[in-house]
């Protein structure tokens, strides 16, 4: 059997006719960027997340860096981010000239809120709460700390499309919630796309102006902006995806549940979900304290693909050598990079495929 870590064609196949009908409709409309589909998607996404505004953008990275830019965070400022984040989270901070300050993750693979205060300095301006793998960070503690120290909070929801913390949707706690609709994400487009959500009227308007060269009225430019427009084809297709998002999230929960119940191997640790959180299971990430790479190779020999999210923590990445950080500075994040393994997880995965993965893992023994 051959099992991919993620098989986007399966999800497409579940509603192919609906996507194809929408695509033809947009192609025939004669209007391709920032139009009716974008406006409708922005309304529907804001309503789904439970925010006042949504502004469509070209990518998740754009959502992040433009958020920090419009919140006035740049050179000389520090932003707190988890040390096991995806590199794009860190780039969203550093692209504005601000300095990322790393904080170790907790047992839920998310920013350890109890370690944030020790990292705060007079230069700290914001916390980037990355809701990794489909589970929200401890937003109760993060918002308390932010209020106490007068910090902005940006949520990176690129992997969290519709999950909750204490019953409230991820993306609605901070000043801005940032989403990516890259094809592999929970609500994935058919190319690059992203958005922000916010309850702040003024900030939402600034995003609308900034994404289109800083122009509110055509050829009247209020500020130096950028081109980060969402196109009609992606927005239209995302509207179809959104209609089925609850169904996609529920299906991944069923898949995760089967892994949770049937994976039984003393050499692996299953993912932990906090009692205040639910997960949309963007990834099903196990920890393998000894022999992670061996397990990945063993599964590959059996036709089972896995991915490591992520093999190099950002502070050890060549891109961030200029920060002068070294191995040993964030031992938990470094250990996670050597331990984590994402198992196959996608909509349309069959029970037979899942049992094949489960049996293979349950039979595995690390060799020393
Ligand atoms: C995918 C992702 C991003 C970047 O989104 P793009 O649309 O690829 O620019 C940012 N943060 C996290 C956590 C992501 O998973």
mmCIF file of C-alpha atoms and ligand atoms in Angstrom:
data_model
loop_
_atom_site.group_PDB
_atom_site.id
_atom_site.type_symbol
_atom_site.label_atom_id
_atom_site.label_comp_id
_atom_site.label_asym_id
_atom_site.label_seq_id
_atom_site.Cartn_x
_atom_site.Cartn_y
_atom_site.Cartn_z
ATOM 1 C CA UNK A 1 0.000 0.000 0.000
ATOM 2 C CA UNK A 2 1.171 3.542 -0.746
ATOM 3 C CA UNK A 3 0.063 6.267 1.658
ATOM 4 C CA UNK A 4 1.012 9.903 1.255
ATOM 5 C CA UNK A 5 1.420 12.153 4.305
ATOM 6 C CA UNK A 6 -1.245 14.390 2.777
ATOM 7 C CA UNK A 7 -3.329 13.687 -0.318
ATOM 8 C CA UNK A 8 -5.056 16.849 -1.523
ATOM 9 C CA UNK A 9 -6.634 15.050 -4.457
ATOM 10 C CA UNK A 10 -8.776 13.032 -2.042
ATOM 11 C CA UNK A 11 -10.342 16.139 -0.524
ATOM 12 C CA UNK A 12 -10.881 17.604 -3.990
ATOM 13 C CA UNK A 13 -12.621 14.430 -5.093
ATOM 14 C CA UNK A 14 -15.188 14.716 -2.297
ATOM 15 C CA UNK A 15 -16.756 17.848 -3.914
ATOM 16 C CA UNK A 16 -15.124 18.129 -7.352
ATOM 17 C CA UNK A 17 -18.256 19.230 -9.234
ATOM 18 C CA UNK A 18 -18.841 22.165 -6.854
ATOM 19 C CA UNK A 19 -15.297 23.525 -7.307
ATOM 20 C CA UNK A 20 -15.460 23.118 -11.047
ATOM 21 C CA UNK A 21 -18.802 24.890 -11.304
ATOM 22 C CA UNK A 22 -17.506 27.821 -9.204
ATOM 23 C CA UNK A 23 -14.274 28.070 -11.199
ATOM 24 C CA UNK A 24 -16.155 28.306 -14.500
ATOM 25 C CA UNK A 25 -18.504 30.900 -13.031
ATOM 26 C CA UNK A 26 -15.567 33.097 -11.956
ATOM 27 C CA UNK A 27 -13.688 32.612 -15.230
ATOM 28 C CA UNK A 28 -16.736 33.719 -17.186
ATOM 29 C CA UNK A 29 -17.416 36.710 -14.920
ATOM 30 C CA UNK A 30 -14.744 38.919 -16.472
ATOM 31 C CA UNK A 31 -13.622 40.198 -13.019
ATOM 32 C CA UNK A 32 -10.593 38.537 -11.414
ATOM 33 C CA UNK A 33 -9.130 40.450 -8.453
ATOM 34 C CA UNK A 34 -10.881 41.999 -5.401
ATOM 35 C CA UNK A 35 -14.478 41.626 -6.487
ATOM 36 C CA UNK A 36 -17.772 40.107 -5.380
ATOM 37 C CA UNK A 37 -16.326 36.715 -4.485
ATOM 38 C CA UNK A 38 -13.655 38.305 -2.251
ATOM 39 C CA UNK A 39 -16.220 40.526 -0.535
ATOM 40 C CA UNK A 40 -18.572 37.574 0.043
ATOM 41 C CA UNK A 41 -15.761 35.342 1.300
ATOM 42 C CA UNK A 42 -14.561 38.049 3.707
ATOM 43 C CA UNK A 43 -18.060 38.290 5.198
ATOM 44 C CA UNK A 44 -18.492 34.543 5.430
ATOM 45 C CA UNK A 45 -15.053 33.945 6.964
ATOM 46 C CA UNK A 46 -15.523 36.730 9.548
ATOM 47 C CA UNK A 47 -18.895 35.201 10.496
ATOM 48 C CA UNK A 48 -17.453 31.688 10.692
ATOM 49 C CA UNK A 49 -14.563 32.744 12.938
ATOM 50 C CA UNK A 50 -16.755 35.120 14.958
ATOM 51 C CA UNK A 51 -14.862 38.335 14.177
ATOM 52 C CA UNK A 52 -16.207 41.694 13.016
ATOM 53 C CA UNK A 53 -13.941 42.021 9.965
ATOM 54 C CA UNK A 54 -11.993 39.829 7.586
ATOM 55 C CA UNK A 55 -9.600 41.233 4.979
ATOM 56 C CA UNK A 56 -8.439 38.903 2.208
ATOM 57 C CA UNK A 57 -4.709 38.914 1.418
ATOM 58 C CA UNK A 58 -2.315 37.058 -0.847
ATOM 59 C CA UNK A 59 -0.747 34.714 1.760
ATOM 60 C CA UNK A 60 -0.365 33.820 5.418
ATOM 61 C CA UNK A 61 3.066 35.413 5.560
ATOM 62 C CA UNK A 62 1.572 38.673 4.256
ATOM 63 C CA UNK A 63 -1.086 38.499 6.982
ATOM 64 C CA UNK A 64 1.687 38.270 9.588
ATOM 65 C CA UNK A 65 4.125 40.935 8.403
ATOM 66 C CA UNK A 66 1.407 43.410 7.476
ATOM 67 C CA UNK A 67 -0.128 42.925 10.957
ATOM 68 C CA UNK A 68 3.114 43.877 12.683
ATOM 69 C CA UNK A 69 3.657 46.747 10.239
ATOM 70 C CA UNK A 70 0.196 48.224 10.853
ATOM 71 C CA UNK A 71 0.515 47.735 14.619
ATOM 72 C CA UNK A 72 3.607 49.927 14.395
ATOM 73 C CA UNK A 73 6.137 47.237 15.314
ATOM 74 C CA UNK A 74 9.547 47.498 13.639
ATOM 75 C CA UNK A 75 13.260 48.108 14.178
ATOM 76 C CA UNK A 76 14.268 48.143 17.838
ATOM 77 C CA UNK A 77 11.134 46.257 18.946
ATOM 78 C CA UNK A 78 10.946 42.695 20.212
ATOM 79 C CA UNK A 79 8.196 40.144 19.568
ATOM 80 C CA UNK A 80 7.795 36.930 21.560
ATOM 81 C CA UNK A 81 7.256 33.728 19.568
ATOM 82 C CA UNK A 82 7.520 30.016 20.371
ATOM 83 C CA UNK A 83 10.914 28.464 19.643
ATOM 84 C CA UNK A 84 9.370 25.547 17.697
ATOM 85 C CA UNK A 85 7.400 27.800 15.323
ATOM 86 C CA UNK A 86 7.334 27.538 11.548
ATOM 87 C CA UNK A 87 9.959 29.779 9.936
ATOM 88 C CA UNK A 88 7.258 31.958 8.312
ATOM 89 C CA UNK A 89 6.058 33.042 11.776
ATOM 90 C CA UNK A 90 9.526 34.371 12.532
ATOM 91 C CA UNK A 91 9.866 36.022 9.121
ATOM 92 C CA UNK A 92 6.582 37.842 9.709
ATOM 93 C CA UNK A 93 8.330 39.515 12.649
ATOM 94 C CA UNK A 94 11.800 40.055 11.205
ATOM 95 C CA UNK A 95 10.639 41.387 7.813
ATOM 96 C CA UNK A 96 9.689 44.598 9.616
ATOM 97 C CA UNK A 97 13.101 44.855 11.268
ATOM 98 C CA UNK A 98 11.747 43.709 14.651
ATOM 99 C CA UNK A 99 13.612 41.048 16.651
ATOM 100 C CA UNK A 100 12.029 37.648 17.379
ATOM 101 C CA UNK A 101 12.489 36.555 20.991
ATOM 102 C CA UNK A 102 12.003 32.824 21.394
ATOM 103 C CA UNK A 103 10.193 31.071 24.234
ATOM 104 C CA UNK A 104 10.172 27.291 24.732
ATOM 105 C CA UNK A 105 7.106 25.171 23.871
ATOM 106 C CA UNK A 106 5.053 23.204 26.421
ATOM 107 C CA UNK A 107 3.884 19.583 26.392
ATOM 108 C CA UNK A 108 1.082 20.553 23.964
ATOM 109 C CA UNK A 109 3.706 21.649 21.392
ATOM 110 C CA UNK A 110 2.613 25.285 21.816
ATOM 111 C CA UNK A 111 4.140 28.428 23.330
ATOM 112 C CA UNK A 112 4.634 27.810 27.078
ATOM 113 C CA UNK A 113 2.718 30.748 28.551
ATOM 114 C CA UNK A 114 4.413 30.293 31.944
ATOM 115 C CA UNK A 115 7.765 31.171 30.355
ATOM 116 C CA UNK A 116 6.671 34.358 28.577
ATOM 117 C CA UNK A 117 7.180 36.863 31.395
ATOM 118 C CA UNK A 118 10.843 35.922 31.829
ATOM 119 C CA UNK A 119 11.406 36.878 28.176
ATOM 120 C CA UNK A 120 9.762 40.321 28.400
ATOM 121 C CA UNK A 121 12.095 43.346 28.235
ATOM 122 C CA UNK A 122 11.417 47.093 27.896
ATOM 123 C CA UNK A 123 11.627 46.539 24.099
ATOM 124 C CA UNK A 124 8.890 43.876 23.975
ATOM 125 C CA UNK A 125 5.915 45.116 21.942
ATOM 126 C CA UNK A 126 3.918 42.011 21.079
ATOM 127 C CA UNK A 127 3.333 38.295 21.451
ATOM 128 C CA UNK A 128 2.834 36.133 18.366
ATOM 129 C CA UNK A 129 0.628 33.229 19.511
ATOM 130 C CA UNK A 130 1.107 30.445 16.953
ATOM 131 C CA UNK A 131 -1.646 27.827 17.247
ATOM 132 C CA UNK A 132 0.417 24.900 16.038
ATOM 133 C CA UNK A 133 -0.889 21.644 14.506
ATOM 134 C CA UNK A 134 -4.550 22.659 14.951
ATOM 135 C CA UNK A 135 -4.563 23.362 18.700
ATOM 136 C CA UNK A 136 -4.770 26.817 20.295
ATOM 137 C CA UNK A 137 -2.187 28.179 22.740
ATOM 138 C CA UNK A 138 -3.204 29.029 26.310
ATOM 139 C CA UNK A 139 -4.978 32.261 25.338
ATOM 140 C CA UNK A 140 -6.237 32.868 28.897
ATOM 141 C CA UNK A 141 -2.706 33.296 30.219
ATOM 142 C CA UNK A 142 -1.370 34.981 27.080
ATOM 143 C CA UNK A 143 -4.080 37.666 27.157
ATOM 144 C CA UNK A 144 -3.528 38.223 30.903
ATOM 145 C CA UNK A 145 0.200 38.748 30.361
ATOM 146 C CA UNK A 146 -0.430 41.002 27.339
ATOM 147 C CA UNK A 147 -2.808 43.227 29.336
ATOM 148 C CA UNK A 148 -0.451 43.408 32.287
ATOM 149 C CA UNK A 149 2.526 44.462 30.118
ATOM 150 C CA UNK A 150 0.546 46.426 27.527
ATOM 151 C CA UNK A 151 1.558 44.190 24.609
ATOM 152 C CA UNK A 152 -0.175 43.602 21.285
ATOM 153 C CA UNK A 153 -1.243 40.044 20.497
ATOM 154 C CA UNK A 154 -1.174 38.613 16.987
ATOM 155 C CA UNK A 155 -2.504 35.084 16.515
ATOM 156 C CA UNK A 156 -1.069 32.864 13.796
ATOM 157 C CA UNK A 157 -4.024 30.648 12.860
ATOM 158 C CA UNK A 158 -2.463 29.267 9.666
ATOM 159 C CA UNK A 159 -2.880 25.749 11.127
ATOM 160 C CA UNK A 160 -6.014 26.499 13.125
ATOM 161 C CA UNK A 161 -9.109 27.041 11.033
ATOM 162 C CA UNK A 162 -12.054 26.870 13.398
ATOM 163 C CA UNK A 163 -10.676 25.388 16.626
ATOM 164 C CA UNK A 164 -11.262 26.866 20.065
ATOM 165 C CA UNK A 165 -9.736 27.783 23.396
ATOM 166 C CA UNK A 166 -12.214 27.690 26.242
ATOM 167 C CA UNK A 167 -15.078 27.745 23.711
ATOM 168 C CA UNK A 168 -13.842 30.848 21.839
ATOM 169 C CA UNK A 169 -12.535 30.531 18.279
ATOM 170 C CA UNK A 170 -8.793 30.853 17.647
ATOM 171 C CA UNK A 171 -8.113 34.198 15.985
ATOM 172 C CA UNK A 172 -10.612 36.200 18.061
ATOM 173 C CA UNK A 173 -8.517 36.754 21.200
ATOM 174 C CA UNK A 174 -5.775 39.136 20.096
ATOM 175 C CA UNK A 175 -5.602 42.344 18.078
ATOM 176 C CA UNK A 176 -5.385 40.411 14.810
ATOM 177 C CA UNK A 177 -5.849 36.778 13.749
ATOM 178 C CA UNK A 178 -3.785 35.724 10.717
ATOM 179 C CA UNK A 179 -4.806 32.894 8.390
ATOM 180 C CA UNK A 180 -3.080 31.130 5.522
ATOM 181 C CA UNK A 181 -5.133 29.312 2.896
ATOM 182 C CA UNK A 182 -2.137 27.552 1.364
ATOM 183 C CA UNK A 183 -3.497 24.341 -0.235
ATOM 184 C CA UNK A 184 -2.427 22.031 2.629
ATOM 185 C CA UNK A 185 -4.114 24.116 5.364
ATOM 186 C CA UNK A 186 -7.454 23.267 6.960
ATOM 187 C CA UNK A 187 -9.396 25.463 4.555
ATOM 188 C CA UNK A 188 -7.014 25.318 1.615
ATOM 189 C CA UNK A 189 -7.188 27.334 -1.602
ATOM 190 C CA UNK A 190 -5.976 26.152 -5.011
ATOM 191 C CA UNK A 191 -2.929 28.383 -4.863
ATOM 192 C CA UNK A 192 -1.722 31.007 -2.391
ATOM 193 C CA UNK A 193 -4.164 33.005 -0.289
ATOM 194 C CA UNK A 194 -4.504 34.399 3.230
ATOM 195 C CA UNK A 195 -6.484 36.832 5.378
ATOM 196 C CA UNK A 196 -6.660 38.600 8.691
ATOM 197 C CA UNK A 197 -9.597 38.912 11.066
ATOM 198 C CA UNK A 198 -10.042 41.695 13.614
ATOM 199 C CA UNK A 199 -12.742 43.462 15.617
ATOM 200 C CA UNK A 200 -10.934 46.799 15.237
ATOM 201 C CA UNK A 201 -12.717 48.949 12.583
ATOM 202 C CA UNK A 202 -9.800 51.294 12.020
ATOM 203 C CA UNK A 203 -7.234 48.515 11.721
ATOM 204 C CA UNK A 204 -9.428 46.575 9.269
ATOM 205 C CA UNK A 205 -9.671 49.655 7.067
ATOM 206 C CA UNK A 206 -5.870 50.087 7.212
ATOM 207 C CA UNK A 207 -5.441 46.510 5.975
ATOM 208 C CA UNK A 208 -7.840 47.166 3.082
ATOM 209 C CA UNK A 209 -5.873 50.225 2.043
ATOM 210 C CA UNK A 210 -2.405 48.745 2.617
ATOM 211 C CA UNK A 211 -3.030 45.568 0.576
ATOM 212 C CA UNK A 212 -3.761 47.620 -2.555
ATOM 213 C CA UNK A 213 -0.775 49.993 -2.798
ATOM 214 C CA UNK A 214 -2.114 52.124 0.017
ATOM 215 C CA UNK A 215 -5.002 53.394 -2.054
ATOM 216 C CA UNK A 216 -8.470 53.914 -0.666
ATOM 217 C CA UNK A 217 -9.677 55.525 -3.845
ATOM 218 C CA UNK A 218 -8.079 54.481 -7.113
ATOM 219 C CA UNK A 219 -4.813 56.398 -7.768
ATOM 220 C CA UNK A 220 -5.117 58.298 -4.469
ATOM 221 C CA UNK A 221 -2.481 56.710 -2.231
ATOM 222 C CA UNK A 222 -2.676 57.356 1.500
ATOM 223 C CA UNK A 223 0.409 55.386 2.424
ATOM 224 C CA UNK A 224 3.176 53.257 0.968
ATOM 225 C CA UNK A 225 1.427 49.898 0.822
ATOM 226 C CA UNK A 226 1.994 46.666 -0.993
ATOM 227 C CA UNK A 227 0.285 44.323 -3.424
ATOM 228 C CA UNK A 228 -1.326 41.610 -1.340
ATOM 229 C CA UNK A 229 -4.689 41.240 -3.036
ATOM 230 C CA UNK A 230 -6.843 38.135 -2.962
ATOM 231 C CA UNK A 231 -8.123 37.010 -6.340
ATOM 232 C CA UNK A 232 -11.677 36.075 -7.268
ATOM 233 C CA UNK A 233 -10.891 32.509 -8.261
ATOM 234 C CA UNK A 234 -9.301 31.666 -4.890
ATOM 235 C CA UNK A 235 -12.014 33.519 -2.958
ATOM 236 C CA UNK A 236 -14.780 31.749 -4.875
ATOM 237 C CA UNK A 237 -13.197 28.343 -4.336
ATOM 238 C CA UNK A 238 -12.575 29.140 -0.666
ATOM 239 C CA UNK A 239 -16.290 29.862 -0.296
ATOM 240 C CA UNK A 240 -16.993 26.323 -1.482
ATOM 241 C CA UNK A 241 -14.336 24.952 0.901
ATOM 242 C CA UNK A 242 -15.783 26.950 3.803
ATOM 243 C CA UNK A 243 -19.205 25.353 3.260
ATOM 244 C CA UNK A 244 -17.583 22.002 3.976
ATOM 245 C CA UNK A 245 -15.031 23.085 6.591
ATOM 246 C CA UNK A 246 -16.939 21.758 9.606
ATOM 247 C CA UNK A 247 -17.310 18.451 7.809
ATOM 248 C CA UNK A 248 -13.538 18.375 6.993
ATOM 249 C CA UNK A 249 -12.597 19.236 10.587
ATOM 250 C CA UNK A 250 -14.988 16.598 11.975
ATOM 251 C CA UNK A 251 -13.556 13.950 9.662
ATOM 252 C CA UNK A 252 -9.993 14.703 10.786
ATOM 253 C CA UNK A 253 -11.165 14.399 14.412
ATOM 254 C CA UNK A 254 -12.455 10.902 13.644
ATOM 255 C CA UNK A 255 -9.105 9.995 12.072
ATOM 256 C CA UNK A 256 -7.230 11.400 15.094
ATOM 257 C CA UNK A 257 -9.533 9.499 17.443
ATOM 258 C CA UNK A 258 -8.667 6.204 15.765
ATOM 259 C CA UNK A 259 -4.936 6.980 16.026
ATOM 260 C CA UNK A 260 -5.432 7.940 19.695
ATOM 261 C CA UNK A 261 -7.211 4.689 20.467
ATOM 262 C CA UNK A 262 -5.231 2.208 18.445
ATOM 263 C CA UNK A 263 -1.639 3.422 18.388
ATOM 264 C CA UNK A 264 0.040 1.346 21.084
ATOM 265 C CA UNK A 265 3.801 1.448 21.093
ATOM 266 C CA UNK A 266 5.819 2.274 24.232
ATOM 267 C CA UNK A 267 8.470 3.994 22.087
ATOM 268 C CA UNK A 268 6.147 6.775 20.920
ATOM 269 C CA UNK A 269 4.214 9.505 22.713
ATOM 270 C CA UNK A 270 0.846 10.531 21.325
ATOM 271 C CA UNK A 271 -0.180 14.208 20.921
ATOM 272 C CA UNK A 272 -1.662 15.897 24.003
ATOM 273 C CA UNK A 273 -4.685 18.170 23.814
ATOM 274 C CA UNK A 274 -5.203 20.685 26.630
ATOM 275 C CA UNK A 275 -8.521 20.367 28.484
ATOM 276 C CA UNK A 276 -9.477 23.961 27.494
ATOM 277 C CA UNK A 277 -8.681 23.297 23.818
ATOM 278 C CA UNK A 278 -10.077 21.304 20.950
ATOM 279 C CA UNK A 279 -8.039 20.492 17.865
ATOM 280 C CA UNK A 280 -8.865 20.584 14.175
ATOM 281 C CA UNK A 281 -5.944 18.175 13.734
ATOM 282 C CA UNK A 282 -4.119 20.059 11.029
ATOM 283 C CA UNK A 283 -1.352 17.561 11.810
ATOM 284 C CA UNK A 284 -1.244 14.420 13.928
ATOM 285 C CA UNK A 285 2.180 14.791 15.507
ATOM 286 C CA UNK A 286 3.714 12.030 17.597
ATOM 287 C CA UNK A 287 6.936 12.317 19.607
ATOM 288 C CA UNK A 288 9.542 9.602 19.210
ATOM 289 C CA UNK A 289 12.194 10.227 21.887
ATOM 290 C CA UNK A 290 14.575 7.615 20.425
ATOM 291 C CA UNK A 291 14.852 6.646 16.767
ATOM 292 C CA UNK A 292 12.488 9.111 15.067
ATOM 293 C CA UNK A 293 14.423 8.971 11.799
ATOM 294 C CA UNK A 294 14.558 5.178 12.011
ATOM 295 C CA UNK A 295 10.790 5.057 12.357
ATOM 296 C CA UNK A 296 10.338 7.418 9.391
ATOM 297 C CA UNK A 297 12.624 5.211 7.247
ATOM 298 C CA UNK A 298 10.856 2.048 8.410
ATOM 299 C CA UNK A 299 7.472 3.533 7.444
ATOM 300 C CA UNK A 300 8.830 4.735 4.111
ATOM 301 C CA UNK A 301 9.938 1.166 3.301
ATOM 302 C CA UNK A 302 6.316 0.156 3.834
ATOM 303 C CA UNK A 303 5.047 2.870 1.504
ATOM 304 C CA UNK A 304 3.947 5.224 4.305
ATOM 305 C CA UNK A 305 4.967 8.855 3.949
ATOM 306 C CA UNK A 306 5.532 11.094 6.984
ATOM 307 C CA UNK A 307 6.736 14.697 7.433
ATOM 308 C CA UNK A 308 8.721 16.435 10.169
ATOM 309 C CA UNK A 309 7.172 19.715 11.324
ATOM 310 C CA UNK A 310 9.900 21.048 11.726
ATOM 311 C CA UNK A 311 13.403 19.532 11.595
ATOM 312 C CA UNK A 312 15.321 22.775 12.339
ATOM 313 C CA UNK A 313 14.101 25.229 14.983
ATOM 314 C CA UNK A 314 14.215 28.805 13.610
ATOM 315 C CA UNK A 315 17.001 29.935 15.982
ATOM 316 C CA UNK A 316 19.316 27.303 14.420
ATOM 317 C CA UNK A 317 18.274 28.076 10.859
ATOM 318 C CA UNK A 318 20.911 29.633 8.597
ATOM 319 C CA UNK A 319 18.467 32.460 7.899
ATOM 320 C CA UNK A 320 18.654 33.543 11.538
ATOM 321 C CA UNK A 321 22.391 33.064 12.124
ATOM 322 C CA UNK A 322 22.546 36.865 12.533
ATOM 323 C CA UNK A 323 20.656 36.591 15.826
ATOM 324 C CA UNK A 324 23.750 34.879 17.251
ATOM 325 C CA UNK A 325 21.814 32.065 18.931
ATOM 326 C CA UNK A 326 23.291 28.582 19.296
ATOM 327 C CA UNK A 327 22.424 24.952 19.972
ATOM 328 C CA UNK A 328 21.562 24.568 23.639
ATOM 329 C CA UNK A 329 19.784 27.945 23.889
ATOM 330 C CA UNK A 330 16.317 26.346 23.545
ATOM 331 C CA UNK A 331 16.790 22.697 24.532
ATOM 332 C CA UNK A 332 13.081 21.775 24.516
ATOM 333 C CA UNK A 333 12.460 23.132 21.011
ATOM 334 C CA UNK A 334 15.694 21.476 19.855
ATOM 335 C CA UNK A 335 14.603 18.154 21.336
ATOM 336 C CA UNK A 336 11.162 18.469 19.693
ATOM 337 C CA UNK A 337 12.873 19.008 16.310
ATOM 338 C CA UNK A 338 14.574 15.617 16.791
ATOM 339 C CA UNK A 339 11.441 13.858 18.110
ATOM 340 C CA UNK A 340 8.369 14.982 16.166
ATOM 341 C CA UNK A 341 6.816 13.029 13.312
ATOM 342 C CA UNK A 342 3.576 13.896 11.506
ATOM 343 C CA UNK A 343 1.583 10.832 10.507
ATOM 344 C CA UNK A 344 -0.580 10.659 7.361
ATOM 345 C CA UNK A 345 -3.703 12.774 7.916
ATOM 346 C CA UNK A 346 -6.045 13.996 5.216
ATOM 347 C CA UNK A 347 -9.704 14.183 4.332
ATOM 348 C CA UNK A 348 -10.752 11.104 2.436
ATOM 349 C CA UNK A 349 -8.235 8.821 4.213
ATOM 350 C CA UNK A 350 -9.808 5.360 4.477
ATOM 351 C CA UNK A 351 -9.956 3.224 7.616
ATOM 352 C CA UNK A 352 -8.065 0.523 5.764
ATOM 353 C CA UNK A 353 -5.220 2.962 5.078
ATOM 354 C CA UNK A 354 -5.237 4.086 8.676
ATOM 355 C CA UNK A 355 -5.085 0.530 10.009
ATOM 356 C CA UNK A 356 -2.146 -0.165 7.708
ATOM 357 C CA UNK A 357 -0.293 2.816 9.283
ATOM 358 C CA UNK A 358 -1.335 1.856 12.825
ATOM 359 C CA UNK A 359 -0.259 -1.792 12.458
ATOM 360 C CA UNK A 360 3.104 -0.783 11.011
ATOM 361 C CA UNK A 361 3.791 1.641 13.881
ATOM 362 C CA UNK A 362 2.623 -0.795 16.557
ATOM 363 C CA UNK A 363 5.039 -3.418 15.232
ATOM 364 C CA UNK A 364 8.029 -1.064 15.209
ATOM 365 C CA UNK A 365 10.966 -1.464 17.615
ATOM 366 C CA UNK A 366 13.884 0.956 17.671
ATOM 367 C CA UNK A 367 17.274 -0.668 17.130
ATOM 368 C CA UNK A 368 20.014 0.768 19.292
HETATM 369 C C1 LIG B 1 1.652 28.004 6.463
HETATM 370 C C2 LIG B 1 2.014 28.816 7.619
HETATM 371 C C3 LIG B 1 2.360 30.176 7.505
HETATM 372 C C4 LIG B 1 2.577 30.855 6.194
HETATM 373 O O1 LIG B 1 1.507 30.852 5.340
HETATM 374 P P1 LIG B 1 1.740 31.058 3.763
HETATM 375 O O2 LIG B 1 0.369 31.193 3.210
HETATM 376 O O3 LIG B 1 2.480 29.862 3.259
HETATM 377 O O4 LIG B 1 2.548 32.311 3.569
HETATM 378 C C5 LIG B 1 2.578 30.893 8.663
HETATM 379 N N1 LIG B 1 2.489 30.318 9.872
HETATM 380 C C6 LIG B 1 2.192 29.014 10.024
HETATM 381 C C7 LIG B 1 2.079 28.450 11.404
HETATM 382 C C8 LIG B 1 1.961 28.218 8.917
HETATM 383 O O5 LIG B 1 1.675 26.912 9.089
#
